XYZ file of C-alpha atoms in Angstrom:
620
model
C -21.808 32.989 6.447
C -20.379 34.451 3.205
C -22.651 36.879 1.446
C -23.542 36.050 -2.462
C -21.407 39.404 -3.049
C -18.420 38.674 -1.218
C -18.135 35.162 -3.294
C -18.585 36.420 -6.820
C -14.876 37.771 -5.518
C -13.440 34.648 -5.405
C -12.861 32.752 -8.599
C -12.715 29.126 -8.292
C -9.108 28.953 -9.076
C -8.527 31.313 -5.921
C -10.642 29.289 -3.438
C -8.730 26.071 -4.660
C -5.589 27.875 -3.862
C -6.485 28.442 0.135
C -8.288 25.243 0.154
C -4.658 23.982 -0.520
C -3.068 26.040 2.284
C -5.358 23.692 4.540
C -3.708 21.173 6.181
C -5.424 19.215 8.775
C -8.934 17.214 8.055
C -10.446 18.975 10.613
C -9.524 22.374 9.117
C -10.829 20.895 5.348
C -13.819 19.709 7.386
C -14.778 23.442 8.573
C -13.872 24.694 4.809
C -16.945 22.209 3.551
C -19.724 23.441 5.969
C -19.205 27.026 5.147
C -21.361 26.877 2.360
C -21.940 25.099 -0.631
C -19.835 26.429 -2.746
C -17.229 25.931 -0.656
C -18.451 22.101 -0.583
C -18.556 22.070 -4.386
C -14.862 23.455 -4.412
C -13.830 20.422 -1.713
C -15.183 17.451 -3.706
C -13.536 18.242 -6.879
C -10.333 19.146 -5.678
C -10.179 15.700 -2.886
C -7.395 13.018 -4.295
C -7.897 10.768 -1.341
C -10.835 9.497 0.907
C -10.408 7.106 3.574
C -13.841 5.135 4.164
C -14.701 4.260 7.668
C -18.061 3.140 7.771
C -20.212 1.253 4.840
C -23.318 2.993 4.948
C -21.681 6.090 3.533
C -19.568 4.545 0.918
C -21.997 5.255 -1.807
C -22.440 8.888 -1.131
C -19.026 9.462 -0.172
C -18.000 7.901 -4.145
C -20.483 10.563 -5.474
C -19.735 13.324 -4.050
C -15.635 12.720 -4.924
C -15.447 11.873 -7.913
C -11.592 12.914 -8.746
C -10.070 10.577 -6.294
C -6.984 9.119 -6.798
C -6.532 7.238 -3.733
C -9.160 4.699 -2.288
C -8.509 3.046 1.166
C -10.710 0.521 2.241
C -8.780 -0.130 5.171
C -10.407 0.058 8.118
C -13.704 -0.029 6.353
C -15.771 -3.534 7.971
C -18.187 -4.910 5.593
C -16.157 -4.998 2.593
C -17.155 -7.922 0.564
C -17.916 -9.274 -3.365
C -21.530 -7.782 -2.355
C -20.492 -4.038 -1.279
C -18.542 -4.039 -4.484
C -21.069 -5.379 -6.659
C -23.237 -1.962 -5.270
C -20.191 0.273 -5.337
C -20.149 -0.596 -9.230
C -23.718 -0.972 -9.823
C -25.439 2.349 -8.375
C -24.869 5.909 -9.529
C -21.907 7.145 -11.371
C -18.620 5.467 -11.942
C -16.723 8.763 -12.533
C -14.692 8.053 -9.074
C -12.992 4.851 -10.684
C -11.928 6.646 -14.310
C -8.804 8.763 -12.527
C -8.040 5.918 -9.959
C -4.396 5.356 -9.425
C -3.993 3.373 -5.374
C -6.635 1.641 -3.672
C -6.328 -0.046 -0.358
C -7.779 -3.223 0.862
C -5.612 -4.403 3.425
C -7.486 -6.630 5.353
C -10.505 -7.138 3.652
C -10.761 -10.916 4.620
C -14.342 -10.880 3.080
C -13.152 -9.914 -0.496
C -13.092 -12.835 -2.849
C -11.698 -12.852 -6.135
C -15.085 -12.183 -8.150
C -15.334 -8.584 -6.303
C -11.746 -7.803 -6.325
C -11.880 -8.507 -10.247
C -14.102 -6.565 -11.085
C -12.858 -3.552 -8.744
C -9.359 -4.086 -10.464
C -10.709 -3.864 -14.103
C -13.167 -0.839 -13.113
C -9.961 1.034 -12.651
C -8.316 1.393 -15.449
C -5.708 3.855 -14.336
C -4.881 1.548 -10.982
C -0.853 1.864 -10.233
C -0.999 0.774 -6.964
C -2.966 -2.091 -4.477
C -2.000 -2.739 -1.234
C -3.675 -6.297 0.194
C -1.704 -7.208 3.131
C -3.422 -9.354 5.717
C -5.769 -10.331 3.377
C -5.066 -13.966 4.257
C -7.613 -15.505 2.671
C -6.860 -14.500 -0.446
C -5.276 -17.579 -2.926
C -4.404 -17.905 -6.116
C -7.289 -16.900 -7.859
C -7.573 -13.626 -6.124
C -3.864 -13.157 -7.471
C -4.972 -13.730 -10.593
C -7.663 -11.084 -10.540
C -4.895 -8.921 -9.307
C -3.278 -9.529 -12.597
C -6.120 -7.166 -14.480
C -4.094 -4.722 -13.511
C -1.757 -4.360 -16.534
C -0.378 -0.478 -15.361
C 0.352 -1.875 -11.558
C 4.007 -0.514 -10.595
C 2.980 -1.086 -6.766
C 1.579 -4.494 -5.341
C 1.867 -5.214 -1.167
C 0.478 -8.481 -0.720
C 2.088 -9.304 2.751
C 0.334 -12.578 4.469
C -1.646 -13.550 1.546
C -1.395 -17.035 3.688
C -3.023 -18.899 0.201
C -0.735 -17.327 -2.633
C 1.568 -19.804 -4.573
C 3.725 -20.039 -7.470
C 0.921 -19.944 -9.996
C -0.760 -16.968 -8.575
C 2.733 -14.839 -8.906
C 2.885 -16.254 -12.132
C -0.102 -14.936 -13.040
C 0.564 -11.553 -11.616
C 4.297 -11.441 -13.112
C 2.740 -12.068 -16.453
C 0.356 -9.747 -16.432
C 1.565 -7.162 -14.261
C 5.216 -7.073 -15.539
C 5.468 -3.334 -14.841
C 5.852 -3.659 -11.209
C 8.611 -1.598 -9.203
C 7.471 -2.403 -5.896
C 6.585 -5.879 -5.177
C 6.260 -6.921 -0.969
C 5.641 -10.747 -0.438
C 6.067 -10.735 3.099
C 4.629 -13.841 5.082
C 3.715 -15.549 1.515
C 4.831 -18.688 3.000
C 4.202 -20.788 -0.139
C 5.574 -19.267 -2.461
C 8.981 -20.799 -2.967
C 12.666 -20.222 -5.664
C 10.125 -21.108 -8.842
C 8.299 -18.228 -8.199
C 11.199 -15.905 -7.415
C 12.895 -16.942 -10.833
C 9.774 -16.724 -12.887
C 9.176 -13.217 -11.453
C 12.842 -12.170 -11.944
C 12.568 -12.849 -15.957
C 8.884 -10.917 -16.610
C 9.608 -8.150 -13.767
C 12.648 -6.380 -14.907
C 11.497 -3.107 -13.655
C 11.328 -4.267 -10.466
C 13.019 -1.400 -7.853
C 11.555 -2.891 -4.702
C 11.220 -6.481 -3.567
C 10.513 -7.887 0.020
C 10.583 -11.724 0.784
C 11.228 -11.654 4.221
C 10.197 -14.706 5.757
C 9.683 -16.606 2.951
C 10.890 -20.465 2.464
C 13.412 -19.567 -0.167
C 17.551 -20.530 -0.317
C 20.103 -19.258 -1.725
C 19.178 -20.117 -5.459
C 16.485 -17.662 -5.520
C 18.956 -15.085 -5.011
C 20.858 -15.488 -8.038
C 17.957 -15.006 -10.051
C 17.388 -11.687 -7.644
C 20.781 -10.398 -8.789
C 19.598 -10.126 -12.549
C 17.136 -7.666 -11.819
C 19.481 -4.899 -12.673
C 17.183 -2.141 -11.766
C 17.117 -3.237 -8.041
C 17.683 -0.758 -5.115
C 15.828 -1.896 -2.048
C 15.530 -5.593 -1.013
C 14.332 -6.487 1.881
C 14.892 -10.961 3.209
C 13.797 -10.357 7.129
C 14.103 -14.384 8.667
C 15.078 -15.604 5.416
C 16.647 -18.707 7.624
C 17.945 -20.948 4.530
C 19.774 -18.364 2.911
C 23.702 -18.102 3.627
C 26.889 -16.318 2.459
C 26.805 -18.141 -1.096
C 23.259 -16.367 -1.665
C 24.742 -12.861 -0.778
C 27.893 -13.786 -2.909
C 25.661 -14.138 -5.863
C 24.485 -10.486 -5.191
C 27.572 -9.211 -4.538
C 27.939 -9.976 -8.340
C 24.781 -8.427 -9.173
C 22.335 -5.383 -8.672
C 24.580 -2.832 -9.101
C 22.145 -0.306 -8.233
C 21.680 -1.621 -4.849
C 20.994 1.426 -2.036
C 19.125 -0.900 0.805
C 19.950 -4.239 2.071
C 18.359 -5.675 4.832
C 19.531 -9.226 6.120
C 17.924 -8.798 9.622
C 17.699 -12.886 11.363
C 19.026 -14.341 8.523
C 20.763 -16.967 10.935
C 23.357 -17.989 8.540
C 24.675 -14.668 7.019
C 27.750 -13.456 8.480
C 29.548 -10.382 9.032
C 31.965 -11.540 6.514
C 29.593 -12.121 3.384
C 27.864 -8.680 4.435
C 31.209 -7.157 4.052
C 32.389 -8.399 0.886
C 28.660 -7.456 -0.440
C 28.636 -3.768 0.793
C 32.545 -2.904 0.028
C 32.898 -0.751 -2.976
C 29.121 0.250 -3.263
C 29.489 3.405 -2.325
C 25.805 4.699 -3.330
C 24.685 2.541 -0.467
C 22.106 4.216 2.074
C 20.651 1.811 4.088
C 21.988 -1.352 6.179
C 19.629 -3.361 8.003
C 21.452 -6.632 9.694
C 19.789 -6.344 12.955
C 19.295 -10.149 14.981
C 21.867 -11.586 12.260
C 25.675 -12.250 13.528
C 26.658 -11.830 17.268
C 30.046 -9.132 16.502
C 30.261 -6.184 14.436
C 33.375 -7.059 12.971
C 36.697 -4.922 12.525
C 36.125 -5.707 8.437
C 32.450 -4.007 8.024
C 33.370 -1.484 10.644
C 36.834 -0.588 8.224
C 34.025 -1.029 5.723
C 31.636 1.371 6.728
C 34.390 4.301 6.651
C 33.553 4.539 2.980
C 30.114 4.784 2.913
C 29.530 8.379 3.517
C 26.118 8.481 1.743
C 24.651 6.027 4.132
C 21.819 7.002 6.198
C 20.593 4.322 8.354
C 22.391 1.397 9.710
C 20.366 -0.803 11.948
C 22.709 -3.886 13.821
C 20.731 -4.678 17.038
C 21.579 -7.413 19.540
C 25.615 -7.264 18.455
C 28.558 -7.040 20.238
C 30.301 -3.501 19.663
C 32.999 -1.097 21.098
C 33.278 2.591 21.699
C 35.586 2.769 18.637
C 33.172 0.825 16.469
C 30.708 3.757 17.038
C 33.013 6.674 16.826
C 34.171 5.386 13.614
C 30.416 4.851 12.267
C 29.836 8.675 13.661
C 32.809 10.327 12.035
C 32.786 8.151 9.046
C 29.117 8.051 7.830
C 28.225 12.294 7.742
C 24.658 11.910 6.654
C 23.581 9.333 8.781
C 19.669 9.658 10.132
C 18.842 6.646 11.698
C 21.113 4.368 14.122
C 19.677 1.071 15.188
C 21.650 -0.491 18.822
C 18.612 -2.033 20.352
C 20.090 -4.907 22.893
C 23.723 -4.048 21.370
C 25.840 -5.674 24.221
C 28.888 -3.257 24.892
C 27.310 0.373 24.209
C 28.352 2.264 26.697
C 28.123 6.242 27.618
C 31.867 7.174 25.898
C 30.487 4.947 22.955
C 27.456 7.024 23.032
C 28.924 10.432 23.498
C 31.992 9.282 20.519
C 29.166 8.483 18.176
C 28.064 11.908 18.506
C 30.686 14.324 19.555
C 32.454 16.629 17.002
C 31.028 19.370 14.767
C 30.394 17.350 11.919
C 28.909 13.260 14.249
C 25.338 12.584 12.970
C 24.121 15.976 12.460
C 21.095 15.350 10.798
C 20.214 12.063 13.392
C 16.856 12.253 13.681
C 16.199 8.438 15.370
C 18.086 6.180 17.686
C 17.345 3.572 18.791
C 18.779 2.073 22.213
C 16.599 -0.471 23.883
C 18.270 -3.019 26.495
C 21.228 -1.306 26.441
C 21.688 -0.777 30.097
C 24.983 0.793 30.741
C 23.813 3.879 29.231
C 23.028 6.701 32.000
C 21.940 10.338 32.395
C 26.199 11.266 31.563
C 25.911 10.386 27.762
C 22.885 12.665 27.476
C 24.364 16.027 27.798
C 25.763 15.326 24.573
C 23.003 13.920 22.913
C 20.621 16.772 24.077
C 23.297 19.349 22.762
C 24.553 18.027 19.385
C 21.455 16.449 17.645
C 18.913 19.024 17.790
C 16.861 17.245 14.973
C 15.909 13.894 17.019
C 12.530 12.636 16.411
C 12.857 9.322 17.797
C 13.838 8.375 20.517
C 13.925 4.362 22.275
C 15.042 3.712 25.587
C 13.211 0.888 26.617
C 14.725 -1.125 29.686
C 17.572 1.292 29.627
C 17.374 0.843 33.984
C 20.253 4.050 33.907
C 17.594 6.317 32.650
C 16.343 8.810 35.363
C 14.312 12.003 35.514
C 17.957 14.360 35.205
C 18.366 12.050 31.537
C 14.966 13.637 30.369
C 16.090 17.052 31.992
C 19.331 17.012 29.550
C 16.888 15.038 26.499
C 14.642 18.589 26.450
C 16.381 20.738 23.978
C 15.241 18.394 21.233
C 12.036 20.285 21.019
C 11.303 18.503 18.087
C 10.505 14.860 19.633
C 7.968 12.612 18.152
C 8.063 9.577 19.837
C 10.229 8.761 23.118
C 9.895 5.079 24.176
C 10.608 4.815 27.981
C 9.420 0.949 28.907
C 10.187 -0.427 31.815
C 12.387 2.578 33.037
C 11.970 2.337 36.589
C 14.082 5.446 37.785
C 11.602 7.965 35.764
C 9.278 9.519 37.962
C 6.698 12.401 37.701
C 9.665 15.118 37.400
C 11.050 13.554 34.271
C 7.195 13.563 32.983
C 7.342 17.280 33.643
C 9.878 17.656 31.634
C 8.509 15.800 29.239
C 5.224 17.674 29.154
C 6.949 21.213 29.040
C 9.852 20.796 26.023
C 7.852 18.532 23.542
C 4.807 20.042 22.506
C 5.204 17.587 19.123
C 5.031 14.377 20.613
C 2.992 12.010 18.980
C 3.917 8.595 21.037
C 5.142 8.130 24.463
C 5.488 4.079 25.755
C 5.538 4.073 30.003
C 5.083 0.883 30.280
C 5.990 -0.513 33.804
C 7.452 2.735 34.817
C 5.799 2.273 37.770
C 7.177 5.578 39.683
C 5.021 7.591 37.884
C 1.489 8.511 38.468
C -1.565 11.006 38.322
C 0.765 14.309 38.265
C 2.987 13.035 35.645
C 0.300 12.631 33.710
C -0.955 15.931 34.280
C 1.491 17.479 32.577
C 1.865 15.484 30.087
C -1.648 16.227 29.248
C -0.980 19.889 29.625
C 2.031 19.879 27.307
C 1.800 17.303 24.739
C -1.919 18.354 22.921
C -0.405 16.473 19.921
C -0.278 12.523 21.514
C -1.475 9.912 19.760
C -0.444 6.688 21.063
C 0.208 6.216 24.799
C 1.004 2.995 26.912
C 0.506 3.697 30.501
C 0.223 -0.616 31.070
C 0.887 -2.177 34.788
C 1.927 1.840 36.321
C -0.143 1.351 39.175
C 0.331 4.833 40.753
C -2.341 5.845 38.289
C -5.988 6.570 39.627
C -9.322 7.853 37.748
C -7.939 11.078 38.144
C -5.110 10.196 35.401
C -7.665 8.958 33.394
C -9.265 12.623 33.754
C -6.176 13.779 32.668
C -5.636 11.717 29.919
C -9.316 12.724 28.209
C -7.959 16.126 27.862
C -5.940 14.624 24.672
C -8.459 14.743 22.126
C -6.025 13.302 19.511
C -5.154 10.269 21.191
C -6.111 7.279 18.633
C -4.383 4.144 20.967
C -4.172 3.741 24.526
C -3.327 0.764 26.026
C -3.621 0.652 29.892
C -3.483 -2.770 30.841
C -3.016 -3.877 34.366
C -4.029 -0.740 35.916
C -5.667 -2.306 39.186
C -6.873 1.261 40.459
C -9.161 2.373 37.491
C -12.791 2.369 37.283
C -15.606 2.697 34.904
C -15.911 6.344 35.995
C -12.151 6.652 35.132
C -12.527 5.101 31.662
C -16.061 6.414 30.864
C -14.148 10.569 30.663
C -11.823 8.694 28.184
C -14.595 7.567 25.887
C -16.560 10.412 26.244
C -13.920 13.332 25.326
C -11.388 10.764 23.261
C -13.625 10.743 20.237
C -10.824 9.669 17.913
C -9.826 6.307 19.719
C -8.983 3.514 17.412
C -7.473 0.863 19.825
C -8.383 0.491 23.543
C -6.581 -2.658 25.659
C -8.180 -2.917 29.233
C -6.438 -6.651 29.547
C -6.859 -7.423 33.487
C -8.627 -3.864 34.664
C -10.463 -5.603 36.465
C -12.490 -2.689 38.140
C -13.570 -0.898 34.958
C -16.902 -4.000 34.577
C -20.087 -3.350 33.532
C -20.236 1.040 33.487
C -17.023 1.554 32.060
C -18.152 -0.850 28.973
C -21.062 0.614 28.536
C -19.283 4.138 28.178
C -17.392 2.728 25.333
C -20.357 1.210 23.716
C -21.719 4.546 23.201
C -19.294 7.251 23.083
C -16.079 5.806 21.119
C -17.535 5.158 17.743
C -13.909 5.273 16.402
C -12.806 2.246 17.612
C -11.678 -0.655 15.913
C -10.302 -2.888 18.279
C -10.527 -3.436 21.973
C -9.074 -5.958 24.469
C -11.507 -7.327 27.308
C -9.444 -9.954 28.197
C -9.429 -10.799 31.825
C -12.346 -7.728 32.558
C -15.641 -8.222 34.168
C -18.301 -7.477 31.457
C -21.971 -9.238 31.481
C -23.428 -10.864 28.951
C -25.994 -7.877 28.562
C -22.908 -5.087 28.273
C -20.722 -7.561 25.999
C -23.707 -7.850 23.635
C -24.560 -4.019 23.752
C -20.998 -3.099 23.072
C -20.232 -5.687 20.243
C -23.421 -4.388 18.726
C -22.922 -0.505 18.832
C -19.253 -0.232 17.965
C -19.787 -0.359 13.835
C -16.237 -0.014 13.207
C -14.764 -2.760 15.681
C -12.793 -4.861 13.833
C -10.616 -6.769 16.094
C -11.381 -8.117 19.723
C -9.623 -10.304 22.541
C -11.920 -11.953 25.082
C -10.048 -14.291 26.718
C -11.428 -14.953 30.284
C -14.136 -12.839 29.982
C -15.071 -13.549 33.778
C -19.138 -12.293 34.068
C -19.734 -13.569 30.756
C -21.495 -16.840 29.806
C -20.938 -19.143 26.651
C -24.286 -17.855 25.692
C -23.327 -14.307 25.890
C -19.788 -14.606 24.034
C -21.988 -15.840 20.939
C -24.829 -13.301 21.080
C -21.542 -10.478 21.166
C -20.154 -12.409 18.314
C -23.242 -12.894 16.168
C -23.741 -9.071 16.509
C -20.355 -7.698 15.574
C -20.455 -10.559 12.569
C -19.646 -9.368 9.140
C -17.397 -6.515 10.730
C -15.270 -8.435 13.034
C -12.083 -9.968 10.877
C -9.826 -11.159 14.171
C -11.211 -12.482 17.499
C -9.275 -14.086 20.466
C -10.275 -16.177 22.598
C -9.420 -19.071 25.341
C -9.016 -22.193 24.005
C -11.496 -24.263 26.191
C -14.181 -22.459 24.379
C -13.722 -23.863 21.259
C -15.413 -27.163 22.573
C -18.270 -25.069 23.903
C -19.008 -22.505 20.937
C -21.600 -23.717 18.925
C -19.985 -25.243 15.178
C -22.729 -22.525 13.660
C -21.289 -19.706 15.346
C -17.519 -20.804 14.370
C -18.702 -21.495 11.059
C -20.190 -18.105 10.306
C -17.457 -16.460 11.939
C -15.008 -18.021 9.333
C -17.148 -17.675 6.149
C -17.243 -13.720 6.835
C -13.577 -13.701 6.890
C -13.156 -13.969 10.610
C -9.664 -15.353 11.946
C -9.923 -17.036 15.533
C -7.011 -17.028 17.819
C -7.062 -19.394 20.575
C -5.010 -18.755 23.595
């Protein structure tokens, strides 16, 4: 503990200058129990909180009151009501200096709270609602209070039409970033109307929208465009992507991924001659990568990521795209039929082939072995990202050659049968960075491999260990040893039981997502380990477990934060006992699965209830 001395030494402007050197939460967290000057010194200089339970909301506001970022998030509970006391109690200095708040799924927000939220914040540049799919027209209107807004996401607002982009257009017509992913009925009238109020607009996605080819013409006026993104935009064609061609001359991303009717040819003639361009995306679009975009790409040396999965290329297709395109950091060949390990090894041979590549992608491409990976391993140094899934010529001596890229994030190695606990060890001793690692169905592997991957990779977030059946309790030991790991999804993994899963919940105290889908073993004490020692998580998958009615109830009533949960074929549970879980995660719970018989059996007051809090039911 400091002395009262020793901190009338450090000026306020010096303790905010190593509270800035801090870079983790958990470091920050330390800072603030030091003392309470120290505390003091946190709160005023914190720009961004991230609310995870309700019942501190209120103090958490108070004590930060120079926020500029608000996320909501993963926050249950948030509702017209919570705002109503968020507004209504204590000061409102947090919402003077607000610039992005987050709400993305908040299913219980109507449009009265998310009104007055929007016009409490005065300084608001950025919302993000995605997956708020409740949300209609007049909850686009309310977003239209927001007359600085140069950021809106608003992907599978399932009830937004015309008139609600109207209203935001009109009153919001300083966006730059507009995503209307999912906004399924929204159609060209909207488009156009936004196009003539939003000429700042930098950023537009429509992907999967019901739009044609009219609505792009009014999308090549906006002349301040430079990223737009149509994913599944199935009734567009080549005479949409003409009318671009003619347009947004500051274009530097396209993405035209299963656009079914745009082909290599109108891509071509819409790329050619832009040579600012840095980003093509026209993955699950045409079936060849033609000689034309190919001859094409030679002359965009500025372009850093080119995604073209499930084509048909050659090895000279990919040596020109390596020598050609210098600064390219992401290549996308997922299910690419003809890559092979001279394609491979061309793509990235030579002094100056993808230096700075710091993600490929290579899923289904099967023809790729351990030979192409000397190269890799030895020329790009700076790979982050790595996906192999269902590459079947991927073995242990591959991840041997993969371990001088030190720097590894994520390495996706689904369904690669030939890895085995040695490649694992490699694994765990030449990437202490990983974050992600996906084994599903590698089903050589086992309790050792895991072992050192727990001894080498402290960093792991996400790992999928699903149907590798070689793994006992004594993985799961193993795997409690990460005390980062936020998702772990094990399904399938006959030999597991509720002692194996019960070290997980107890030492993994920052799990978010848990799937135990047909565990079968884990029942009644490995539930009840969740229920009270992962008060992190926010969703879980029970599907096809054995959990009583008692345990189901206990753990749908502890975990606070639970947000999303699958029970289909729940076997020791009753109808009974499926509602008594349900009615005591209500009000937190926003997505539920469940078999589809049950919807006979569930009482209408349960369903009801379920859907008036905001609750979306899936039934399988």
């Amino acid at each position: 503990m400091f002395s009262e001395s020793v901190l009338r030494l450090l000026t306020e402007d010096l303790l905010v200058r190593v509270l800035e050197k801090l870079g983790s939460d958990a470091d920050r967290k330390s800072w603030r129990l030091v003392c309470k000057e120290f505390l003091r010194i946190e709160s005023l200089t914190r720009r961004k909180v991230r609310i995870l339970r309700i019942e501190f909301l209120l103090g958490l506001l108070q004590t930060y009151c120079n926020i500029e970022t608000l996320d909501l998030s993963v926050c249950p509970r948030i509702d017209d009501g919570a705002v109503s006391v968020m507004l209504s109690h204590g000061s409102l200095n947090w919402t003077k200096g607000l610039r992005r708040l987050v709400l993305c799924r908040a299913t219980g927000l109507g449009y009265r709270g998310l009104g007055q939220l929007i016009r409490a914040c005065p300084l608001l540049e950025a919302v993000d609602v995605s997956h708020c799919w409740v949300f209609g027209d007049r909850e686009a209107a309310a977003l239209s209070y927001a007359t600085r807004l140069k950021e809106l996401k608003m992907d599978k607002c399932l009830g937004v039409t015309d008139v609600g982009l109207a209203s935001i257009a009109v009153g919001c017509s300083n966006l730059k970033s507009l995503s209307l992913k999912w906004c399924f009925e929204i159609s060209n009238l909207g488009i156009d109307l936004l196009c003539k109020k939003c000429l700042d607009l930098e950023i537009l996605d429509i992907s999967y929208l019901k739009l044609t080819s009219e609505s792009l013409k009014s999308i090549a006026s906006l002349s301040k465009l430079e990223m737009l993104v149509m994913v599944g935009c199935s009734f567009v064609d080549d005479v949409g992507l003409r009318f671009l061609e003619k347009g947004c001359p500051h274009l530097k991303a396209i993405d035209v991924s299963r656009c079914d009717f745009v082909s290599s040819s109108a891509l071509t003639s819409l790329v050619s001659g832009r040579s600012s361009l840095l980003q093509i995306d026209a993955r699950y679009c045409f079936l060849e990568l033609s000689f034309p975009l190919v001859e094409c790409l030679k002359n965009l040396q500025n372009l850093t990521v080119i995604r073209i999965d499930a084509v048909q290329v050659s090895d000279l297709a990919l040596q020109i795209i390596g020598t050609s395109c210098k600064s390219l950091l992401e290549i996308g060949l997922s299910k690419c039929i003809g890559v092979t390990n001279m394609g491979i090894m061309q793509l990235v041979s030579g002094c100056e082939s993808c230096p700075h590549l710091i993600c490929l992608m290579l899923e289904s491409c099967d023809m790729v072995t351990e030979k192409s990976f000397y190269d890799l391993g030895s020329r790009c140094l700076l790979l982050e990202e790595l996906d192999l899934t269902e590459c079947s010529g991927i073995n242990d001596r591959a991840l041997k050659y993969l371990s001088r890229c030190s720097g590894l994030l994520t390495l996706k190695l689904g369904l690669c049968t030939n890895i085995s606990d040695v490649g694992l060890a490699y694994i765990g001793c030449n990437f202490p960075k990983l974050a992600e690692i996906d084994l599903y169905r590698c089903v050589c592997i086992g309790d050792d491999g895991l072992a050192a991957l727990a001894s080498g990779c402290k960093e792991l977030i996400k790992l999928n260990v699903s149907y590798c059946n070689r793994i006992t309790d004594r993985g799961m030991e193993y795997i409690s040893y990460l005390g980062e790991l936020s998702e772990l999804e094990m399904r399938g993994l006959v030999n597991i039981t509720g002692m194996g899963i019960s070290k997980v919940a107890v030492n993994c105290r920052r799990l978010a997502d848990l799937d135990l889908k047909h565990c079968e073993k884990i029942g009644d004490p490995g539930c009840w380990a969740i229920a009270f020692y992962a008060h992190n998580l926010r969703q879980i998958n029970l599907s096809y477990c054995a959990v009583s009615d008692v345990v189901l109830y206990l753990l749908m009533g502890k975990l606070k934060r639970l947000q999303e949960v699958k029970l289909v074929n729940v076997s020791e549970a009753t109808v009974r006992g499926l509602e008594l879980g349900l009615r005591a995660s209500c009000g937190r719970i926003k997505k539920v699965k469940l078999q589809t018989s049950l919807s006979l059996l569930l009482s209408s007051e349960i369903l009801d209830m379920l859907h008036l809090r905001g609750c979306k039911i899936r039934w399988d």
